[in-house]
Coordinates of C-alpha atoms in Angstrom, one line a residue:
X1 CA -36.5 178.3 56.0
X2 CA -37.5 175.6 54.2
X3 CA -35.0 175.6 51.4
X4 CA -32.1 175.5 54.5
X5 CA -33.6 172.5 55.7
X6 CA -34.0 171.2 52.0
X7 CA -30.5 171.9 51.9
X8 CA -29.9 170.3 55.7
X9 CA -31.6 166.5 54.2
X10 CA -29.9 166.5 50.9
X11 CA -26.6 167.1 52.8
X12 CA -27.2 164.0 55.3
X13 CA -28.5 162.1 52.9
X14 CA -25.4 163.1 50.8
X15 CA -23.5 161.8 54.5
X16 CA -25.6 158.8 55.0
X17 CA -24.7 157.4 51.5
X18 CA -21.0 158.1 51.9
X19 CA -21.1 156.2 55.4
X20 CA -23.0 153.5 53.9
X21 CA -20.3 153.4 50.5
X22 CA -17.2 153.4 53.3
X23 CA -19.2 150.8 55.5
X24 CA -19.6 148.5 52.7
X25 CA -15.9 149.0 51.8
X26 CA -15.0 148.7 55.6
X27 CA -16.6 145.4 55.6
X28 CA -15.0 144.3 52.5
X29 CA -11.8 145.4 54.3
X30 CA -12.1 142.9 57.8
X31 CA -13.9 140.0 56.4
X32 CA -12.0 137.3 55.2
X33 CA -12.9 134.8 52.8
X34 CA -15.0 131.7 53.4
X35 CA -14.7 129.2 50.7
X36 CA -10.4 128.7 51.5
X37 CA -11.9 127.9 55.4
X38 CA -14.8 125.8 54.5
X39 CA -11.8 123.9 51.8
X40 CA -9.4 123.5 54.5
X41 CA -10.9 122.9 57.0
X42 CA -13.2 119.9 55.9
X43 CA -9.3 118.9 55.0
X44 CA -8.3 119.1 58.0
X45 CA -11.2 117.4 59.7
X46 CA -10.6 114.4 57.0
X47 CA -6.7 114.4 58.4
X48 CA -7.7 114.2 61.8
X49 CA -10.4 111.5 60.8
X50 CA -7.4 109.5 59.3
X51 CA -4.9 110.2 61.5
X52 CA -6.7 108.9 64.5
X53 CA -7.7 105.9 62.9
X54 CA -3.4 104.7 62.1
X55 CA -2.5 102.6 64.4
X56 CA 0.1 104.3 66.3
X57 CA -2.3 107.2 67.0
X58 CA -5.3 105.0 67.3
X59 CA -7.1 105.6 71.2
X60 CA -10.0 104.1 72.4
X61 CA -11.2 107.0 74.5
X62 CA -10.9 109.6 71.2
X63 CA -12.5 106.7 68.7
X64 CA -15.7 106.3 71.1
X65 CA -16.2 110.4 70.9
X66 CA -15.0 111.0 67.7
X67 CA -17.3 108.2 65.6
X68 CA -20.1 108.1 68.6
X69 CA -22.6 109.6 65.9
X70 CA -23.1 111.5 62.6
X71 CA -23.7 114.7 65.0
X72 CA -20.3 114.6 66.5
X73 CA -19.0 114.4 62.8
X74 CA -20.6 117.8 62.1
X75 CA -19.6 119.3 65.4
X76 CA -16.3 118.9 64.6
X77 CA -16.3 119.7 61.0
X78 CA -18.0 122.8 62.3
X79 CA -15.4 123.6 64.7
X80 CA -12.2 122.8 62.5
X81 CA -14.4 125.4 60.2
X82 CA -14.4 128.2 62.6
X83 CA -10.5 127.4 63.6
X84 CA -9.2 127.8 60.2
X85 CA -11.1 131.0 60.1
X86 CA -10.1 132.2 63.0
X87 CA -6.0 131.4 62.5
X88 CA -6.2 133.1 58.7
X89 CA -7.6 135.9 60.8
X90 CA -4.7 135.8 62.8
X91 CA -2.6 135.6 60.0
X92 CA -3.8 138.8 57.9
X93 CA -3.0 140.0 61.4
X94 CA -0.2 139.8 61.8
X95 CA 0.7 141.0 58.0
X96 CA -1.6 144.1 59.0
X97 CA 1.0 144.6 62.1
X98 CA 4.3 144.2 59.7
X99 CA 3.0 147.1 57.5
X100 CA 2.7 149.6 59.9
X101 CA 6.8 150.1 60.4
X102 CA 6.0 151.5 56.5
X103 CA 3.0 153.5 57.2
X104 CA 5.0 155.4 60.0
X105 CA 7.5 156.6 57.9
X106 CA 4.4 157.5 55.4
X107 CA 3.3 159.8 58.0
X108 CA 6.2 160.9 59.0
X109 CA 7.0 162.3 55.4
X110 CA 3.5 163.9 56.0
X111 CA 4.5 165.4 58.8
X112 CA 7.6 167.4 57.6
X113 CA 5.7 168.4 54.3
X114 CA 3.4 169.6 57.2
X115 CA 6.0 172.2 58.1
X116 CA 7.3 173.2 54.8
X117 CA 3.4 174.0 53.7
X118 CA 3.4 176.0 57.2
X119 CA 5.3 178.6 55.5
X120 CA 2.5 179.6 53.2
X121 CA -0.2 181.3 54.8
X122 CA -2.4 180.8 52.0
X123 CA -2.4 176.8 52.5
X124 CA -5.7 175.9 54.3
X125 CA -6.8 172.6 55.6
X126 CA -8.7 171.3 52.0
X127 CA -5.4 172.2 50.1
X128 CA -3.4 170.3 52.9
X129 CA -5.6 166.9 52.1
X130 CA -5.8 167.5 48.5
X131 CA -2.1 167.1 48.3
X132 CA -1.8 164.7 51.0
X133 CA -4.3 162.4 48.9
X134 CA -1.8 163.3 45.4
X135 CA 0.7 162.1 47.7
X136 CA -1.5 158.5 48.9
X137 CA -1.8 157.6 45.6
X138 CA 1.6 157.6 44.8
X139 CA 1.9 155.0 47.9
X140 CA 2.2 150.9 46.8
X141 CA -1.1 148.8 46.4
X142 CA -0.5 146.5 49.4
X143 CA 0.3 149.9 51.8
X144 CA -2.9 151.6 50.4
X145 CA -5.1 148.4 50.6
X146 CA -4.2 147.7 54.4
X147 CA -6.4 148.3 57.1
X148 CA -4.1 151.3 58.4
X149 CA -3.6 152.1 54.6
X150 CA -7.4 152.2 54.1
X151 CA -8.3 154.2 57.1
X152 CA -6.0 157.4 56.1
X153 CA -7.1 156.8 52.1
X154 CA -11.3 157.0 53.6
X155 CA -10.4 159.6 55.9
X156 CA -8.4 161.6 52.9
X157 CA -11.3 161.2 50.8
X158 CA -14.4 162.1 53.2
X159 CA -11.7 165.6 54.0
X160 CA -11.9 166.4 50.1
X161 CA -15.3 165.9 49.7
X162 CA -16.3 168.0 52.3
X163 CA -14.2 170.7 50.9
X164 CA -12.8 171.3 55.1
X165 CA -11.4 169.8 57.6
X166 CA -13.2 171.5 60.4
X167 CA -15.1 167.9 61.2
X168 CA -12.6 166.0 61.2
X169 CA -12.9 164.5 64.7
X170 CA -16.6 163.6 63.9
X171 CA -15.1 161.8 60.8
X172 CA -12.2 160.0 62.9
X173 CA -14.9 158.9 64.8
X174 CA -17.3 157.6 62.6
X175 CA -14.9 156.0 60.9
X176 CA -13.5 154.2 64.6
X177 CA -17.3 152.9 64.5
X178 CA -17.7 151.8 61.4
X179 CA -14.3 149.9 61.6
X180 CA -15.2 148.6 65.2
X181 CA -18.8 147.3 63.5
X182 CA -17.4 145.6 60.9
X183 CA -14.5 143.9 62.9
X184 CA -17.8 142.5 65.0
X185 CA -19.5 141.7 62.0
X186 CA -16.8 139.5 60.9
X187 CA -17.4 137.2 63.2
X188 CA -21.2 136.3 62.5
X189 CA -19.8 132.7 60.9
X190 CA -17.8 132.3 64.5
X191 CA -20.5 132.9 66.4
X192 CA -23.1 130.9 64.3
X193 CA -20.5 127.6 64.4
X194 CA -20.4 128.0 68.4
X195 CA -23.8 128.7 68.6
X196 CA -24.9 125.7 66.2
X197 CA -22.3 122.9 68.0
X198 CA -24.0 122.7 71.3
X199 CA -27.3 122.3 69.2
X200 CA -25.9 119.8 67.1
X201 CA -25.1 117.8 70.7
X202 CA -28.4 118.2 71.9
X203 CA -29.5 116.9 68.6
X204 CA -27.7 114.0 68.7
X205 CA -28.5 113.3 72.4
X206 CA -32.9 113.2 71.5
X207 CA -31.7 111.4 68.7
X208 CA -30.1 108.5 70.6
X209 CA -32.6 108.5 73.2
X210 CA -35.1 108.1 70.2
X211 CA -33.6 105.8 68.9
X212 CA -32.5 103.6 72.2
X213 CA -36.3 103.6 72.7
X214 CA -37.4 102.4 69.1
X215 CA -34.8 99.7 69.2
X216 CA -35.8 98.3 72.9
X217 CA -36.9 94.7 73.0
X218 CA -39.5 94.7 75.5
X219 CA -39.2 90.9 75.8
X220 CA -35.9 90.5 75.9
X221 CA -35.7 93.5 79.0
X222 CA -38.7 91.6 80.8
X223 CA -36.3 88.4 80.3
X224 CA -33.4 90.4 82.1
X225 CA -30.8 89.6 79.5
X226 CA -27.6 91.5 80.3
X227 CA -27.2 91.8 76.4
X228 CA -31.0 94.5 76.4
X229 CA -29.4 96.2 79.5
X230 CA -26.0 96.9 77.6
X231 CA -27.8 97.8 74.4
X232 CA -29.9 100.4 76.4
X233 CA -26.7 102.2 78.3
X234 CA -24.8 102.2 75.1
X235 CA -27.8 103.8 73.3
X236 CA -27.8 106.2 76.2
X237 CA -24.2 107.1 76.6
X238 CA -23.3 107.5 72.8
X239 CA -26.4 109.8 72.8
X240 CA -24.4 111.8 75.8
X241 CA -21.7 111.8 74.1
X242 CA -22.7 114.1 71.4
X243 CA -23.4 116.6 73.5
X244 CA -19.9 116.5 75.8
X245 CA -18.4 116.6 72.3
X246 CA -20.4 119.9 70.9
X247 CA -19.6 121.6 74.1
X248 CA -16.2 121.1 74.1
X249 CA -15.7 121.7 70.7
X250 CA -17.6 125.2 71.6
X251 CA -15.7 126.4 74.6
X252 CA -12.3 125.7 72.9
X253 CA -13.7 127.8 69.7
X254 CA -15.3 130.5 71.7
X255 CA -11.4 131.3 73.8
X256 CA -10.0 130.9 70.4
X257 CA -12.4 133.7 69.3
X258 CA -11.6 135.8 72.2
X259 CA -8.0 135.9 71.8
X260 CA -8.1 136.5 68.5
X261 CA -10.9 139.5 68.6
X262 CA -8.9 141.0 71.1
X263 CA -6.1 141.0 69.3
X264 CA -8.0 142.9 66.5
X265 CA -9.8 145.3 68.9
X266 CA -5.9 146.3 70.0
X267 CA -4.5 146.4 66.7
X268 CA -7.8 148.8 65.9
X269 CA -7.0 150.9 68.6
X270 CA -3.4 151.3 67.6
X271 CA -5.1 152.1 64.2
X272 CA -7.7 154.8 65.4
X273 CA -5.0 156.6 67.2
X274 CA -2.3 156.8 64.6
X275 CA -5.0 157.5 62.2
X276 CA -5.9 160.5 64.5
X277 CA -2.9 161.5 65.5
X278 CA -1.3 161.4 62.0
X279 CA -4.7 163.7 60.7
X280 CA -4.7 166.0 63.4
X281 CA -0.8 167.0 62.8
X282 CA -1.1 167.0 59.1
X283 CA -4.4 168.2 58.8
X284 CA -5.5 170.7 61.6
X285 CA -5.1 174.4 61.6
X286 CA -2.5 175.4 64.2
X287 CA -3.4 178.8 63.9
X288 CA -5.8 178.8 66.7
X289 CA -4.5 179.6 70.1
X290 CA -6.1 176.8 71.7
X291 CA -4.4 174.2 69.9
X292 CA -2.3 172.2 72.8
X293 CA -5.2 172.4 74.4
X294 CA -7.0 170.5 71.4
X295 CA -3.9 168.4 71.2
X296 CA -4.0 167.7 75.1
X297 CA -7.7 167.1 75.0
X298 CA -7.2 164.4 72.0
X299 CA -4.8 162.6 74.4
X300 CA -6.9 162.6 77.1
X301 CA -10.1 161.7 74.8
X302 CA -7.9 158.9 73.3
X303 CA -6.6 157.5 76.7
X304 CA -9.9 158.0 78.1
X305 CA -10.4 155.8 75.3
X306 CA -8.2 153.2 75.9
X307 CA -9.0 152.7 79.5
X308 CA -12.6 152.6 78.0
X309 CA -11.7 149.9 75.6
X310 CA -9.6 148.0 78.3
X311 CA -12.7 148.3 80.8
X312 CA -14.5 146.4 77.9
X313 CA -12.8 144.0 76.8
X314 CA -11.8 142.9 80.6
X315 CA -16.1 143.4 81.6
X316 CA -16.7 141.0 78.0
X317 CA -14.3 138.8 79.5
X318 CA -15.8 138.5 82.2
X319 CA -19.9 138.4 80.5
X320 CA -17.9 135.2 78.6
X321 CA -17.0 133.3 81.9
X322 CA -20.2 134.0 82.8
X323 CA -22.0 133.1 80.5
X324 CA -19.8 129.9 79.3
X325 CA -20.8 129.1 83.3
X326 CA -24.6 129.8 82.8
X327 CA -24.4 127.9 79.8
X328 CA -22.6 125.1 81.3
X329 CA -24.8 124.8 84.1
X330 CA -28.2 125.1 82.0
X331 CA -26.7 122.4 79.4
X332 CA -25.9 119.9 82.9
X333 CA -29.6 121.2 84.4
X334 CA -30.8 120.2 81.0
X335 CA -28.7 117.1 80.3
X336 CA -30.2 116.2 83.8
X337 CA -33.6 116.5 83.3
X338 CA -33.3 115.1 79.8
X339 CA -32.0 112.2 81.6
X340 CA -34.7 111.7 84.5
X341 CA -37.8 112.3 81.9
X342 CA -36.1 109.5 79.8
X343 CA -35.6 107.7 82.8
X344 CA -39.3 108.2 83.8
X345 CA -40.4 107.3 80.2
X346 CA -38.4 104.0 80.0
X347 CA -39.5 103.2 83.3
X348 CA -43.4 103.8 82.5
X349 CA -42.8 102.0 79.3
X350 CA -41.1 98.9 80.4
X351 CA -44.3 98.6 82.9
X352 CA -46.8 99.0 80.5
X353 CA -44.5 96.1 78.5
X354 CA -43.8 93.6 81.0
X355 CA -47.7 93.6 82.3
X356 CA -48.7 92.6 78.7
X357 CA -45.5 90.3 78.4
X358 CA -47.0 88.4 82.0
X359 CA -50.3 88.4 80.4
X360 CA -49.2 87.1 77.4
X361 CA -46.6 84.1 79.1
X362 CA -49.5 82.9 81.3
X363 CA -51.6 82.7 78.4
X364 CA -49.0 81.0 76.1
X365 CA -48.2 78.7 79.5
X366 CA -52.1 77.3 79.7
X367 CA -51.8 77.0 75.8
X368 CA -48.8 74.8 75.7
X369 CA -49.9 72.4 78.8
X370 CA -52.5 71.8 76.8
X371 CA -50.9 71.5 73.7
X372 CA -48.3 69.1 75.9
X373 CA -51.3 67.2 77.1
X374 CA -52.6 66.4 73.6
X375 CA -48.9 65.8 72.0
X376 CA -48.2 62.6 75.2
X377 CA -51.6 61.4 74.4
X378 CA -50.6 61.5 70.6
X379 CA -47.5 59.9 71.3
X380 CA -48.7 57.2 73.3
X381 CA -51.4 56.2 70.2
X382 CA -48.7 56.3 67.9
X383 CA -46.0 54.8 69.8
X384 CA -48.6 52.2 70.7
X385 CA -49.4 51.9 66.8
X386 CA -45.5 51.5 66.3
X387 CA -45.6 48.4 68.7
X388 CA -47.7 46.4 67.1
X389 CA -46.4 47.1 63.4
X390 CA -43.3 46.2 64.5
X391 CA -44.8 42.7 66.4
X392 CA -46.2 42.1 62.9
X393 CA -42.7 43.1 61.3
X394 CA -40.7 40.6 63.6
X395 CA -43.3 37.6 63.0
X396 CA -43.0 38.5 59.0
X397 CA -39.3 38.0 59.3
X398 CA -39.5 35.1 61.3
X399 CA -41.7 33.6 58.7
X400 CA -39.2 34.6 56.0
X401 CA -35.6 33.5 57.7
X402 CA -37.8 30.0 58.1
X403 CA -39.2 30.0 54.4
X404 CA -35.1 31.3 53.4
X405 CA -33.7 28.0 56.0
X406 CA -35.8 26.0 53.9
X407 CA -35.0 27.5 50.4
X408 CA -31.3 26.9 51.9
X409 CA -31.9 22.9 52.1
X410 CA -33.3 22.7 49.3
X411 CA -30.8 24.4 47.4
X412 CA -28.1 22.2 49.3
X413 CA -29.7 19.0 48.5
X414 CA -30.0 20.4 44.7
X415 CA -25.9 21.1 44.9
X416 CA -25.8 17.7 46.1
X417 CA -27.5 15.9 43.1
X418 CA -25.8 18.0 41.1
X419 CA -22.3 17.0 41.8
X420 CA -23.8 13.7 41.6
X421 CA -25.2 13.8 38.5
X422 CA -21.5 15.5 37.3
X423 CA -20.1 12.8 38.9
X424 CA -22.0 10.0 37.0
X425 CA -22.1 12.0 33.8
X426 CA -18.6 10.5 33.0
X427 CA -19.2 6.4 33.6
X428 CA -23.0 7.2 31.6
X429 CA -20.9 8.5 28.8
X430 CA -18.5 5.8 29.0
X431 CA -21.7 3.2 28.7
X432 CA -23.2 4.9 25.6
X433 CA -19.8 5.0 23.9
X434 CA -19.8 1.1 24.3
X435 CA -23.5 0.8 23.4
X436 CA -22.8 2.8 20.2
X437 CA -19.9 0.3 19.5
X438 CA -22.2 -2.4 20.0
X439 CA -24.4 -1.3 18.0
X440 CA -22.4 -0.8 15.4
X441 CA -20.5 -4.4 15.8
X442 CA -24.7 -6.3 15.9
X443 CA -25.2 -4.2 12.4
X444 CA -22.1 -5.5 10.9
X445 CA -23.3 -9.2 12.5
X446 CA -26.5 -8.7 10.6
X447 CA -24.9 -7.4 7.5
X448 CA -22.4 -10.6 7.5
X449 CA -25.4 -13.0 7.9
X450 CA -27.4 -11.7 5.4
X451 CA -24.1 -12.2 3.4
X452 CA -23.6 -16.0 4.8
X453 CA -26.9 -16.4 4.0
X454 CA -27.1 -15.4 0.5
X455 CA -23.3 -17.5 0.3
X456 CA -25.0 -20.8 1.4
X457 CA -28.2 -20.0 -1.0
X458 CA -26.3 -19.4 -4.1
X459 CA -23.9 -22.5 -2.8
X460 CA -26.9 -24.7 -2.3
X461 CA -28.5 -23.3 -5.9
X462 CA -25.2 -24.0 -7.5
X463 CA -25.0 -27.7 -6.1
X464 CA -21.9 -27.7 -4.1
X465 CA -23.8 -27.9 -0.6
X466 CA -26.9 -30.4 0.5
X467 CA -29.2 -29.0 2.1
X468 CA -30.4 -30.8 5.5
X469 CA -33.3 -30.7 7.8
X470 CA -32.2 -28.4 11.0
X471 CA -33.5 -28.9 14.0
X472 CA -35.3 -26.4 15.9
X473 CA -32.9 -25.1 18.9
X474 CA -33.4 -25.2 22.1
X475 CA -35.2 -22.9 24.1
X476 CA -33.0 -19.4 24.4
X477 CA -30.5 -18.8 27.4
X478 CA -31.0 -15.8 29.3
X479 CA -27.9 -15.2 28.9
X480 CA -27.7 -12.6 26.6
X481 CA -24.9 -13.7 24.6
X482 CA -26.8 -17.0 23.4
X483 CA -28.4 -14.7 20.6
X484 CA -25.5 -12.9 19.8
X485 CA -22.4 -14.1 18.8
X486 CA -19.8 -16.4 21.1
X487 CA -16.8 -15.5 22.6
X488 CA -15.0 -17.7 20.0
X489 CA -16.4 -16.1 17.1
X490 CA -19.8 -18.6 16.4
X491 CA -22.8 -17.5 15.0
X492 CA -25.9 -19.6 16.0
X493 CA -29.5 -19.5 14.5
X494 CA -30.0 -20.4 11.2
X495 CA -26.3 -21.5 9.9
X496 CA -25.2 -24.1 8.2
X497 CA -22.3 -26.0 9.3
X498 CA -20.1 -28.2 6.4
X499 CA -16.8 -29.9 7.1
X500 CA -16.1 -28.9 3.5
X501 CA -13.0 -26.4 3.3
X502 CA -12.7 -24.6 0.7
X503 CA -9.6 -22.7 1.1
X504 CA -11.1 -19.8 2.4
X505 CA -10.9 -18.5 5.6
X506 CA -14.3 -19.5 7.5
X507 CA -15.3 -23.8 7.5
X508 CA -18.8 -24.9 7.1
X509 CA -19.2 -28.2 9.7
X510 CA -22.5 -30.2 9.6
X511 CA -23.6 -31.6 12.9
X512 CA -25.8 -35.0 11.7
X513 CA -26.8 -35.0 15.4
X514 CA -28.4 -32.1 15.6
X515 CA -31.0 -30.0 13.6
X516 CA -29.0 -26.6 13.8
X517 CA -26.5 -25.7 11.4
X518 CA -23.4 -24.0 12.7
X519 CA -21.6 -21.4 10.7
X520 CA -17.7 -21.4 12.2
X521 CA -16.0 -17.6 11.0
X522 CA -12.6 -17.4 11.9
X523 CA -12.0 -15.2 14.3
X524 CA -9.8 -12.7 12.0
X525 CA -12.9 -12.6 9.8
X526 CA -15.2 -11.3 12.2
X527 CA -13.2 -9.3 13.2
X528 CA -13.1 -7.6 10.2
X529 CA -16.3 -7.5 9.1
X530 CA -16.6 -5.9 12.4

C-alpha cells in the first residue's frame, strides 16, 4: 500500500512538472513581445504629438486636452502602449489563421496513414503517436512553431511519454486550459495600462486642485479681480481635464481589448477542436464498440462547449458594460464630490483670508490717515520753508540785476572814454612829433650859437671886430617866440650885429642906438643848420 501510493505522488509529481514545462512553453507561445510596443508606441505618441501641433491639423479643443498636464502626456503614452500591443496581437493573428489551410492538409495526411496502419492489428495507440511525432518533425519550423502547430507537437509528446493514449481527453483538456490561461495571462500589460489611466487622471485632477490652491492670491480674490477668478477655473478645469482624458483613453483601450481577446478565444476554440478532433481520429482505438458513441459524445461535449464559450463571452460582455457603467458613474460620483469638498475648502479658505485681509486694510487705512496727516503738515513746513528761500532768492537777484545795471554804465561810460582817448591818440601823436622836431630844431639853435659865439670871440681876439657895450634888453614878451628865434630868421640875446660883410652868407649889423647886438643869419643858413 504504501509503495502504490509512493508510486501514485512520484507519478503526479512526474504530471505536475510536465504541466508546469508545457505551461511555461504555452506562455512563451501567446505572449508577445514588449520592448517593439513600448518602441513604437512612444513613436507613435511623439507623431501624434507633432502632428497635432502642424498647422493644418492644429485644433484648439485637442491642444487644451492633449497638453492640459504632464498626466495626460502619460495617459496617452500609456494607451498608444497598450494599442500597439494589442494590433501586433491582432497581427500574429491573423498569421496564426493563414497557417491553418497547411495544418489541415497535415492532418489530413494523418488521417489516411490512419487507415493504412488500420490494417495491422498489431499497431496500438503509443505506436500510432510515435510515428505521428517521426512524421511532426519532418513538418517546417514556422508550421511546428504555431499555436495550432504547437498544440498537436505538446499533445504528441505528453501521448509518448505516457506510453498510451487511453487519457487522452484528460490531456486535450488540460491542454485547452492551459492555453486558455495563458491567452488571459497575456493581457496582464493590457489590463495594467487601463487600469493605471483612470489613476493617472485622478492624479492629475488632486494635483491641479493642489496646485490651484497653492497658487491662490488671497488678496487679489478679496479684491475681486476677474484675472484671480480666471486663474482659479483654469486651475480647476485643466485639473478635470486629466481625468476626461484617462477615461477616454481607457474605454477606447478596454473595447479594443475585447475585440481582440475575442478574437483569440474563437481562434482557440477552432484550435481545441481541430486539435481534438484530428487526435481522436488518428489516435483513438476504434476497436471498441462504443466508438460513435465516443465520437457523438465528443461532438456534443465540444458544442456543449461552444455554446458554453459563447454564453461567456456574451455574459463578459455584458460584466464589461457593466462595469465600464459602474465605473463611469463612481468616477462622475467621485469627480463630484471631489468637486464640492474643493468647493467647500476654497470657500472656507477664502473666509478665513478675506477676515484677515479686512482686518488688515482697516489697520493699514488708520495707519496711512495718519501717516497722510503728518506728510500735509510736513508739506506745509517745507513748502512754507520754500517760500521764504525763494523771497530771499528774488531780493538777491534784485540786488544783483541792480549791482549788474550799474556795472553796465560804468562799463558804457568806460567804452566811451575809450573811443575818446582812440580818438585823441592821433592829434597827441601828431603834437609830440612836432615837439620832437622842435626840439631837435632849439638844439641845433643852441649848437649854432655857441658856434656864433665862439666866431665873434675868435673875431674879436683876432682884431677884425670892436667890441661894444650892449645894452641890457628889454623885459621878455610873453610871446614865446621873443626867446626863440624870429620868423625871419634873427637870433636875439647876446649877438653882435656888424655892417661888415664879409662875403659869407650871414651880416653882422651894429645897432649904435641900442645896447643889444643882433646877429642877422640868412635864412638859407638856418635852415641848414637846422
Amino acid at each position: 500500500m504504501l509503495e502504490h501510493l509512493r508510486a501514485q505522488r512520484v507519478l503526479e509529481e512526474g504530471r505536475s512538472g510536465m504541466l508546469t514545462k508545457s505551461k511555461k512553453r504555452a506562455e512563451q507561445a501567446f505572449e508577445i513581445p514588449l520592448l517593439p510596443a513600448i518602441v513604437v508606441g512612444s513613436a507613435m505618441c511623439c507623431l501624434f504629438y507633432f502632428v497635432i501641433l502642424l498647422p493644418p491639423f492644429r485644433h484648439p479643443l485637442v491642444i487644451r486636452y492633449a497638453f492640459c498636464h504632464w498626466v495626460a502626456i502619460a495617459s496617452a503614452w500609456l494607451f498608444a502602449t497598450a494599442a500597439v500591443y494589442l494590433v501586433q496581437k491582432l497581427w500574429v493573428l491573423g498569421r496564426q489563421r493563414r497557417m491553418v489551410h497547411a495544418l489541415e492538409l497535415v492532418l489530413d495526411e494523418w488521417v489516411e496513414h490512419r487507415a493504412e496502419w488500420d490494417i495491422e492489428p498489431v499497431m496500438d495507440g503509443y505506436r500510432r503517436a510515435t510515428s505521428l511525432q517521426a512524421l511532426w518533425k519532418l513538418q517546417k519550423d514556422h508550421i511546428a512553431k504555431s499555436w495550432y502547430g504547437k498544440r498537436l507537437g505538446h499533445l504528441l509528446v505528453r501521448q509518448v511519454e505516457r506510453r498510451s493514449t487511453v487519457r487522452l481527453d484528460e490531456d486535450l483538456e488540460s491542454f485547452a486550459d492551459r492555453d486558455a490561461e495563458a491567452l488571459h495571462s497575456s493581457y496582464a500589460m493590457v489590463r495594467i495600462h487601463c487600469w493605471a489611466m483612470p489613476m493617472l487622471g485622478f492624479l492629475g485632477t488632486v494635483i491641479g486642485i493642489s496646485d490651484t490652491l497653492g497658487q491662490m492670491d488671497a488678496q487679489a480674490l478679496a479684491s475681486g479681480s476677474k484675472e484671480a477668478m480666471n486663474g482659479l477655473t483654469s486651475g480647476l478645469y485643466v485639473a478635470f481635464d486629466t481625468t476626461a482624458v484617462g477615461l477616454v483613453l481607457t474605454m477606447i483601450a478596454m473595447f479594443m481589448q475585447f475585440f481582440v481577446q475575442r478574437a483569440e478565444q474563437d481562434f482557440l476554440g477552432r484550435i481545441d477542436q481541430g486539435a481534438a478532433s484530428a487526435m481522436h481520429r488518428c489516435l483513438s482505438d476504434q476497436e471498441h464498440s462504443d466508438t460513435r458513441d465516443v465520437e457523438a459524445s465528443l461532438k456534443l461535449v465540444a458544442n456543449r462547449l461552444i455554446d458554453s464559450m459563447q454564453v461567456l463571452v456574451q455574459q463578459q460582455a455584458h460584466l464589461w458594460r457593466e462595469s465600464i457603467g459602474q465605473a463611469q458613474s463612481e468616477w462622475s460620483s467621485m469627480s463630484a464630490r471631489a468637486t464640492d469638498s474643493s468647493l467647500g475648502t476654497i470657500q472656507r479658505a477664502l473666509a478665513g483670508t478675506l477676515a484677515e485681509h479686512r482686518d488688515s486694510m482697516r489697520e493699514c487705512l488708520s495707519q496711512l490717515s495718519v501717516l497722510q496727516t503728518e506728510g500735509a503738515q510736513q508739506i506745509d513746513g517745507r513748502l512754507q520753508q520754500w517760500q521764504t528761500t525763494l523771497s530771499e532768492q528774488s531780493r538777491l537777484a534784485l540786488r544783483q540785476q541792480q549791482e549788474v545795471s550799474r556795472n553796465a554804465e560804468l562799463l558804457q561810460k568806460l567804452l566811451d572814454s575809450t573811443q575818446l582817448v582812440q580818438a585823441m591818440q592821433q592829434p597827441i601823436q601828431a603834437t609830440l612829433e612836432r615837439m620832437t622836431e622842435f626840439d631837435r630844431f632849439q638844439e641845433a639853435a643852441l649848437s649854432l650859437t655857441e658856434a656864433v659865439m665862439v666866431l665873434s670871440t675868435q673875431l674879436e681876439r683876432s682884431g677884425h671886430i670892436s667890441r661894444q657895450a650892449v645894452r641890457r634888453r628889454q623885459a621878455r614878451s610873453s610871446d614865446p617866440q621873443a626867446d626863440g628865434i624870429s620868423a625871419d630868421g634873427v637870433i636875439a640875446g647876446g649877438i653882435f650885429e656888424d655892417g661888415i660883410s664879409h662875403g659869407s652868407p650871414m651880416g653882422l649889423e651894429a645897432d649904435g642906438a641900442s645896447d643889444a647886438v643882433v646877429l642877422k643869419l640868412d635864412s638859407p643858413t638856418i635852415r641848414k643848420a637846422g
